[in-house]
Amino acid sequence: MSHLLTDEQKMIKDLCRQIAREKIQPVAAEYDEKEEFPWPIVKILAESDICGIYIPEAYGGMGGGILELAIATEELSWGCGGISLAFAATGLGTFPIILFGNDEQKKKYLPRIAKGTIAAFCITEAEAGSDAGSIKTTAVKDGDHYILNGTKQWITNGGEAEIYTVIAMTDKNKGARGATAFVVEKGTKGLDFGKKEKKLGIRGSATREVIFTDCKIPKENMLSKQGMGFIVAMKTFDYSRPGVAAQALGIAQRALDEAVKYSHERKQFGQFISSFQGIQFMLADMAIQVEAARAMVYRAARIIDSGAKDISKLSAIAKTFASDVAMKVTTDAVQVFGGYGYMREYPVEKLMRDAKITQIYEGTNQIQRSIIAAHLIKELKKK
Amino acid sequence: MHVVVCIKQVPNTTQVRINPETNTLIRDGVESIINPFDMYAIEEGIRLREKFGGKVTVISMGPPQADQALKEAISMGCDEAILITDRAFAGSDTWATSYVLSQAIKKIKDFNVILCGKQASDGDTAQVGPGISTHLDIPQVTYVKKIEEISEKSARVERMMEEGFEIIEIPLPCLFTVVKEINEPRLPSLKGKMKAKKAEIPKWSAEDLNCDFDKIGLDGSPTRVVKIFTPTPRKGGEILKGDTKEIVDRLASELKNEC
């Protein structure tokens, strides 16, 4: 199936699939078991120019858009939904710079990221999850500097990344309008990392606390203007959600592929289980859902790349649908495998564990539905 | 440093099937790939360029569709590619093939090192690399597993042996055939793939290479393939059971009968 991709997009798909098959898939179970960060894979992605896919050519990247990013994320996640996050979550940490950085900031950070430097986005705190408005990390102006204090939680790529984009409160009294975005580099005095979390899935990805203690950064590290922090975050999520959707899509496609293959290997009652209608209908339903998710993710990505302004609803719809599909399809894949599917020796239980996070992070699917509903009501009022 | 890498396009199968009537390889429906051993030669060529500068030229003798193998080499990072193709080359054995490749390298002229895979996965002869160096009258080392040192004038390499390795010093220009222990070939890069897509690969014919027509093709090939056949699978051995003296006697008489 071509999915109406350009030659360049097909090249990205082919190359990422080759990396997923030859380099990621063989080590996925090991990284899942050991919970290590996949540096050798990051090196391969950097050498293959994948790290710079979505970064403008002027800043050392390949000049691709959200669709290119989504295609790469999908294919890499087919190999491993955890390992692919080193790439995909770097995208999340990079979008604030692409979308809101000035030329100097872009020149300083983007070429490094295109060459394989890892980035991370820091917004979540212990008491500020879905309610991102209640973050407590502060940034206090001190002459030509800002001083950051507070603890960010569950930061993907935390500790491994060199470049952190951070949302902190510059004016607590102003609520959401009192937040500001900053770039903090690893090695800055006062930037430390907490314990590495032990997770259900995506265990080849690092998740840590990022701790700021009187962390002094030059005011040149501020992205956009003071008070724009939430706009930076929300816009970033609009652009990054198709990436989560693509991660979910890759995991779902893998589950479907594994289930189809196994159904034609496993014999019961003297025949392949693929000959039973009960299995056939499950496989067909999985395929329908995966294909619908792909259509939705690619469409959302194309519309964003076309320069459309109002993309929050579309982005939220794609993320919600694809991640719900991933959870359903991976659960069904385990069912097709039966008892074997429940065993770690087979690849599908990991897919089910990896799929779950896509319904939770970058805004739970309940928050996505709130965003979608809010837009529906706003659109009604406009009429 | 100018490195010339010689590659061959081969069918992607370890289970080559043979047409029992014509005794030729069945290539239908089999995907073509770069000979796996040549991938190590490509990688080593690119590494030499990365270390010393210069360029890597990859060449292949084959049918027009072998340009896909050359494009893949470009996508990995080779700078230039040349396809050596002519109907007059058809039927060339390893001697004629190495003659044609040596003519092409003479035309390329300024090279420091020629790299080949140790052998091709379809013919398995391991003769073309040494043949090229013979035609060019330059020194060669086969089964190279490591290039320890290399300069414009000479190189020191490790040559794989059945047990251990030899260390050989050799003046340049020279030819190496490499084994898989030498490196791990890289994947293509996105920029490389884009360059490969746009690349126009020059085609050199027998005439372009000033080939002596008596030395190429079937007529120029001293090798005659008398027969290619699939050996019949070996039957399992027989295990003798029973009283030791009896089975020793039986074994002895069976062995006598066999001889």
Tab-separated table of C-alpha atoms in Angstrom, chain A residues 45-361:
chain	number	residue	atom	x	y	z
A	45	LEU	CA	19.688	6.930	13.776
A	46	ALA	CA	22.096	9.864	13.796
A	47	GLU	CA	24.368	8.328	11.147
A	48	SER	CA	21.359	7.574	8.955
A	49	ASP	CA	20.178	11.231	9.119
A	50	ILE	CA	16.956	10.156	10.874
A	51	CYS	CA	17.511	12.430	13.899
A	52	GLY	CA	17.237	15.506	11.690
A	53	ILE	CA	14.187	14.488	9.654
A	54	TYR	CA	11.847	17.173	11.051
A	55	ILE	CA	14.491	19.871	11.558
A	56	PRO	CA	14.679	22.658	8.923
A	57	GLU	CA	17.459	22.306	6.362
A	58	ALA	CA	18.815	25.730	7.330
A	59	TYR	CA	19.644	24.246	10.740
A	60	GLY	CA	21.263	21.026	9.562
A	61	GLY	CA	18.157	18.883	9.250
A	62	MET	CA	16.357	17.193	6.398
A	63	GLY	CA	13.536	19.759	6.276
A	64	GLY	CA	10.688	17.302	6.729
A	65	GLY	CA	7.407	18.006	8.465
A	66	ILE	CA	5.046	16.251	10.836
A	67	LEU	CA	4.220	13.550	8.269
A	68	GLU	CA	7.900	12.657	7.856
A	69	LEU	CA	8.293	12.598	11.639
A	70	ALA	CA	5.174	10.429	11.970
A	71	ILE	CA	6.319	7.953	9.307
A	72	ALA	CA	9.713	7.567	10.972
A	73	THR	CA	8.176	7.213	14.454
A	74	GLU	CA	5.676	4.636	13.205
A	75	GLU	CA	8.328	2.451	11.609
A	76	LEU	CA	10.812	2.710	14.490
A	77	SER	CA	7.992	1.915	16.958
A	78	TRP	CA	7.196	-1.173	14.899
A	79	GLY	CA	10.647	-2.328	16.023
A	80	CYS	CA	10.215	-1.189	19.645
A	81	GLY	CA	7.840	1.384	21.121
A	82	GLY	CA	10.313	2.111	23.908
A	83	ILE	CA	13.501	2.469	21.899
A	84	SER	CA	11.747	4.708	19.347
A	85	LEU	CA	11.079	7.213	22.134
A	86	ALA	CA	14.715	8.298	22.244
A	87	PHE	CA	13.910	9.765	18.827
A	88	ALA	CA	10.236	10.694	19.261
A	89	ALA	CA	10.538	12.343	22.698
A	90	THR	CA	13.519	14.314	21.414
A	91	GLY	CA	11.030	15.690	18.903
A	92	LEU	CA	8.793	16.777	21.774
A	93	GLY	CA	11.710	18.561	23.425
A	94	THR	CA	12.741	20.142	20.127
A	95	PHE	CA	9.420	21.547	18.907
A	96	PRO	CA	9.429	24.465	21.382
A	97	ILE	CA	12.735	25.549	19.801
A	98	ILE	CA	11.544	24.999	16.211
A	99	LEU	CA	8.240	26.777	16.840
A	100	PHE	CA	9.290	29.555	19.217
A	101	GLY	CA	13.087	29.810	19.194
A	102	ASN	CA	14.805	32.845	17.637
A	103	ASP	CA	17.401	32.387	14.923
A	104	GLU	CA	20.261	32.398	17.416
A	105	GLN	CA	18.634	29.724	19.580
A	106	LYS	CA	17.835	27.589	16.545
A	107	LYS	CA	21.430	27.859	15.330
A	108	LYS	CA	22.699	26.913	18.755
A	109	TYR	CA	20.564	23.826	19.393
A	110	LEU	CA	18.966	22.404	16.241
A	111	PRO	CA	22.110	21.312	14.340
A	112	ARG	CA	23.221	19.365	17.419
A	113	ILE	CA	19.854	17.624	17.686
A	114	ALA	CA	19.959	16.800	13.966
A	115	LYS	CA	23.283	15.070	14.630
A	116	GLY	CA	21.919	12.869	17.409
A	117	THR	CA	21.877	14.953	20.591
A	118	ILE	CA	18.912	13.934	22.731
A	119	ALA	CA	16.374	16.500	23.960
A	120	ALA	CA	13.586	16.365	26.551
A	121	PHE	CA	10.482	18.382	27.358
A	122	CYS	CA	9.845	19.192	31.019
A	123	ILE	CA	6.365	20.256	32.071
A	124	THR	CA	4.870	17.527	34.302
A	125	GLU	CA	5.262	17.716	38.080
A	126	ALA	CA	4.030	15.561	40.952
A	127	GLU	CA	0.941	17.692	41.399
A	128	ALA	CA	0.691	19.016	37.864
A	129	GLY	CA	-0.222	16.281	35.432
A	130	SER	CA	-3.381	16.840	33.429
A	131	ASP	CA	-3.728	20.087	35.392
A	132	ALA	CA	-0.583	21.572	33.892
A	133	GLY	CA	-1.654	24.992	35.175
A	134	SER	CA	-0.639	24.120	38.705
A	135	ILE	CA	3.096	23.698	38.135
A	136	LYS	CA	5.252	24.894	41.008
A	137	THR	CA	8.703	25.144	39.440
A	138	THR	CA	9.711	28.790	39.463
A	139	ALA	CA	12.007	30.946	37.367
A	140	VAL	CA	12.987	34.194	39.051
A	141	LYS	CA	14.665	36.945	37.094
A	142	ASP	CA	18.044	37.998	38.448
A	143	GLY	CA	19.616	40.674	36.249
A	144	ASP	CA	20.649	38.999	32.989
A	145	HIS	CA	19.752	35.572	34.363
A	146	TYR	CA	16.859	33.453	35.534
A	147	ILE	CA	17.113	31.189	38.560
A	148	LEU	CA	15.079	27.977	38.366
A	149	ASN	CA	13.840	25.978	41.351
A	150	GLY	CA	11.555	22.940	41.428
A	151	THR	CA	11.212	19.308	40.428
A	152	LYS	CA	9.862	17.969	37.148
A	153	GLN	CA	8.571	14.407	37.129
A	154	TRP	CA	8.405	11.527	34.623
A	155	ILE	CA	10.602	13.283	32.111
A	156	THR	CA	11.156	11.059	29.078
A	157	ASN	CA	14.872	11.044	28.115
A	158	GLY	CA	15.597	12.684	31.509
A	159	GLY	CA	19.255	12.293	32.436
A	160	GLU	CA	20.173	11.080	28.935
A	161	ALA	CA	19.265	14.299	27.122
A	162	GLU	CA	21.672	17.206	26.696
A	163	ILE	CA	18.989	19.788	25.946
A	164	TYR	CA	15.930	20.388	28.170
A	165	THR	CA	13.032	22.659	27.335
A	166	VAL	CA	11.378	23.601	30.621
A	167	ILE	CA	8.120	25.289	31.532
A	168	ALA	CA	8.432	27.279	34.792
A	169	MET	CA	6.390	29.967	36.551
A	170	THR	CA	7.786	33.471	36.236
A	171	ASP	CA	4.699	35.045	37.821
A	172	LYS	CA	2.572	32.832	40.035
A	173	ASN	CA	-0.135	35.459	40.410
A	174	LYS	CA	-0.922	35.400	36.711
A	175	GLY	CA	-1.798	31.676	36.637
A	176	ALA	CA	-1.428	30.159	33.184
A	177	ARG	CA	-0.162	33.489	31.840
A	178	GLY	CA	2.618	33.488	34.371
A	179	ALA	CA	4.505	30.543	32.802
A	180	THR	CA	7.599	30.857	30.628
A	181	ALA	CA	9.623	28.391	28.535
A	182	PHE	CA	13.400	28.032	28.867
A	183	VAL	CA	16.184	25.905	27.452
A	184	VAL	CA	18.528	24.364	30.027
A	185	GLU	CA	21.590	22.374	29.036
A	186	LYS	CA	22.891	19.345	30.857
A	187	GLY	CA	25.918	20.294	32.890
A	188	THR	CA	24.396	23.562	34.089
A	189	LYS	CA	25.056	23.965	37.819
A	190	GLY	CA	21.889	23.244	39.768
A	191	LEU	CA	20.432	20.835	37.196
A	192	ASP	CA	20.235	17.334	38.639
A	193	PHE	CA	18.395	14.105	37.968
A	194	GLY	CA	16.348	11.959	40.315
A	195	LYS	CA	15.705	8.269	40.309
A	196	LYS	CA	15.005	6.371	37.121
A	197	GLU	CA	11.414	5.145	37.155
A	198	LYS	CA	10.545	1.473	36.814
A	199	LYS	CA	7.725	1.219	34.305
A	200	LEU	CA	5.082	-1.150	32.948
A	201	GLY	CA	6.138	-0.650	29.348
A	202	ILE	CA	8.411	1.451	27.102
A	203	ARG	CA	11.200	0.196	29.330
A	204	GLY	CA	13.891	0.878	26.740
A	205	SER	CA	13.161	4.545	27.378
A	206	ALA	CA	14.546	6.538	30.325
A	207	THR	CA	12.077	8.335	32.610
A	208	ARG	CA	13.511	10.438	35.429
A	209	GLU	CA	12.928	13.389	37.713
A	210	VAL	CA	14.637	16.565	36.565
A	211	ILE	CA	15.527	18.707	39.560
A	212	PHE	CA	16.396	22.421	39.553
A	213	THR	CA	18.147	23.845	42.605
A	214	ASP	CA	19.091	27.508	42.193
A	215	CYS	CA	19.827	26.636	38.591
A	216	LYS	CA	21.086	29.862	37.000
A	217	ILE	CA	20.656	30.277	33.250
A	218	PRO	CA	21.248	33.295	30.990
A	219	LYS	CA	18.137	35.188	29.883
A	220	GLU	CA	19.048	34.323	26.266
A	221	ASN	CA	17.786	30.812	27.081
A	222	MET	CA	14.187	32.031	27.319
A	223	LEU	CA	11.980	30.851	24.448
A	224	SER	CA	9.512	33.398	23.081
A	225	LYS	CA	8.508	35.986	25.695
A	226	GLN	CA	7.943	35.913	29.414
A	227	GLY	CA	4.415	34.644	30.113
A	228	MET	CA	4.200	32.642	26.880
A	229	GLY	CA	5.060	29.322	28.538
A	230	PHE	CA	1.635	27.765	28.245
A	231	ILE	CA	1.170	28.808	24.679
A	232	VAL	CA	4.562	27.265	23.931
A	233	ALA	CA	3.501	24.042	25.667
A	234	MET	CA	0.059	23.796	24.082
A	235	LYS	CA	1.342	24.552	20.576
A	236	THR	CA	4.132	22.015	21.082
A	237	PHE	CA	1.574	19.364	22.005
A	238	ASP	CA	-0.512	20.192	18.939
A	239	TYR	CA	2.538	19.364	16.818
A	240	SER	CA	3.781	16.427	18.841
A	241	ARG	CA	0.537	14.495	19.341
A	242	PRO	CA	0.586	12.998	15.845
A	243	GLY	CA	3.982	11.618	16.912
A	244	VAL	CA	2.434	9.778	19.863
A	245	ALA	CA	-0.317	8.624	17.519
A	246	ALA	CA	2.349	7.341	15.115
A	247	GLN	CA	4.112	5.514	17.942
A	248	ALA	CA	0.794	3.853	18.823
A	249	LEU	CA	0.229	3.047	15.157
A	250	GLY	CA	3.616	1.359	14.807
A	251	ILE	CA	2.988	-0.752	17.919
A	252	ALA	CA	-0.485	-1.704	16.624
A	253	GLN	CA	0.838	-2.653	13.183
A	254	ARG	CA	3.466	-4.864	14.788
A	255	ALA	CA	0.779	-6.577	16.909
A	256	LEU	CA	-1.308	-7.222	13.808
A	257	ASP	CA	1.704	-8.584	11.898
A	258	GLU	CA	2.658	-10.885	14.770
A	259	ALA	CA	-0.920	-12.132	15.216
A	260	VAL	CA	-1.394	-12.911	11.515
A	261	LYS	CA	1.941	-14.722	11.350
A	262	TYR	CA	1.296	-16.769	14.486
A	263	SER	CA	-2.228	-17.719	13.430
A	264	HIS	CA	-0.685	-19.394	10.406
A	265	GLU	CA	1.896	-21.295	12.467
A	266	ARG	CA	-0.195	-22.496	15.391
A	267	LYS	CA	-2.215	-25.670	14.862
A	268	GLN	CA	-5.115	-26.795	17.032
A	269	PHE	CA	-7.723	-29.444	16.230
A	270	GLY	CA	-5.469	-30.484	13.336
A	271	GLN	CA	-5.485	-27.180	11.500
A	272	PHE	CA	-3.984	-23.701	11.551
A	273	ILE	CA	-5.931	-21.438	13.898
A	274	SER	CA	-6.105	-18.942	11.004
A	275	SER	CA	-8.695	-21.267	9.463
A	276	PHE	CA	-11.139	-20.560	12.311
A	277	GLN	CA	-13.617	-17.792	11.713
A	278	GLY	CA	-13.347	-16.692	15.350
A	279	ILE	CA	-9.674	-15.856	14.751
A	280	GLN	CA	-10.227	-14.527	11.224
A	281	PHE	CA	-12.762	-11.950	12.401
A	282	MET	CA	-10.418	-10.794	15.144
A	283	LEU	CA	-7.580	-10.363	12.641
A	284	ALA	CA	-9.876	-8.526	10.223
A	285	ASP	CA	-11.086	-6.156	12.951
A	286	MET	CA	-7.480	-5.482	13.976
A	287	ALA	CA	-6.582	-4.673	10.358
A	288	ILE	CA	-9.579	-2.350	9.986
A	289	GLN	CA	-8.629	-0.427	13.093
A	290	VAL	CA	-4.944	-0.156	12.194
A	291	GLU	CA	-5.740	1.082	8.693
A	292	ALA	CA	-8.261	3.625	10.028
A	293	ALA	CA	-5.704	4.859	12.567
A	294	ARG	CA	-3.079	5.231	9.851
A	295	ALA	CA	-5.460	7.188	7.636
A	296	MET	CA	-6.240	9.492	10.534
A	297	VAL	CA	-2.635	10.011	11.653
A	298	TYR	CA	-1.337	10.695	8.136
A	299	ARG	CA	-4.247	13.031	7.417
A	300	ALA	CA	-3.719	15.008	10.619
A	301	ALA	CA	0.009	15.241	9.826
A	302	ARG	CA	-0.662	16.402	6.260
A	303	ILE	CA	-3.085	19.087	7.422
A	304	ILE	CA	-0.602	20.359	10.010
A	305	ASP	CA	2.133	20.400	7.346
A	306	SER	CA	-0.142	22.395	5.031
A	307	GLY	CA	0.153	25.255	7.516
A	308	ALA	CA	-3.371	25.042	8.930
A	309	LYS	CA	-3.803	27.107	12.079
A	310	ASP	CA	-6.513	25.393	14.084
A	311	ILE	CA	-5.066	21.936	14.522
A	312	SER	CA	-5.701	21.122	18.200
A	313	LYS	CA	-8.888	19.143	17.597
A	314	LEU	CA	-7.506	17.146	14.689
A	315	SER	CA	-4.296	16.438	16.543
A	316	ALA	CA	-6.217	15.300	19.636
A	317	ILE	CA	-8.530	13.090	17.570
A	318	ALA	CA	-5.601	11.337	15.890
A	319	LYS	CA	-3.790	10.785	19.188
A	320	THR	CA	-6.870	9.457	20.961
A	321	PHE	CA	-7.991	7.156	18.178
A	322	ALA	CA	-4.584	5.688	17.380
A	323	SER	CA	-3.697	5.063	21.024
A	324	ASP	CA	-7.080	3.438	21.763
A	325	VAL	CA	-6.536	1.279	18.663
A	326	ALA	CA	-3.067	0.310	19.866
A	327	MET	CA	-4.426	-0.816	23.233
A	328	LYS	CA	-7.267	-2.799	21.645
A	329	VAL	CA	-5.182	-4.390	18.905
A	330	THR	CA	-2.285	-5.371	21.166
A	331	THR	CA	-4.745	-6.889	23.666
A	332	ASP	CA	-6.337	-8.874	20.843
A	333	ALA	CA	-2.908	-9.987	19.612
A	334	VAL	CA	-2.203	-11.466	23.045
A	335	GLN	CA	-5.594	-13.225	22.797
A	336	VAL	CA	-4.738	-14.700	19.385
A	337	PHE	CA	-1.506	-16.060	20.873
A	338	GLY	CA	-3.478	-17.486	23.808
A	339	GLY	CA	-1.315	-18.736	26.682
A	340	TYR	CA	1.842	-18.189	24.635
A	341	GLY	CA	0.897	-14.532	24.245
A	342	TYR	CA	1.015	-14.116	28.009
A	343	MET	CA	4.597	-15.364	28.133
A	344	ARG	CA	7.574	-13.021	27.864
A	345	GLU	CA	9.203	-15.448	25.456
A	346	TYR	CA	6.782	-14.205	22.801
A	347	PRO	CA	6.741	-10.595	21.602
A	348	VAL	CA	3.087	-9.610	22.044
A	349	GLU	CA	2.777	-9.076	25.818
A	350	LYS	CA	5.442	-6.374	25.494
A	351	LEU	CA	3.412	-4.686	22.764
A	352	MET	CA	0.430	-4.575	25.113
A	353	ARG	CA	2.568	-3.073	27.895
A	354	ASP	CA	4.137	-0.552	25.502
A	355	ALA	CA	0.767	0.459	24.057
A	356	LYS	CA	-0.747	1.546	27.389
A	357	ILE	CA	1.349	4.690	27.820
A	358	THR	CA	0.101	6.118	24.518
A	359	GLN	CA	-3.348	6.510	26.093
A	360	ILE	CA	-1.812	8.385	29.008
A	361	TYR	CA	1.064	10.683	28.093
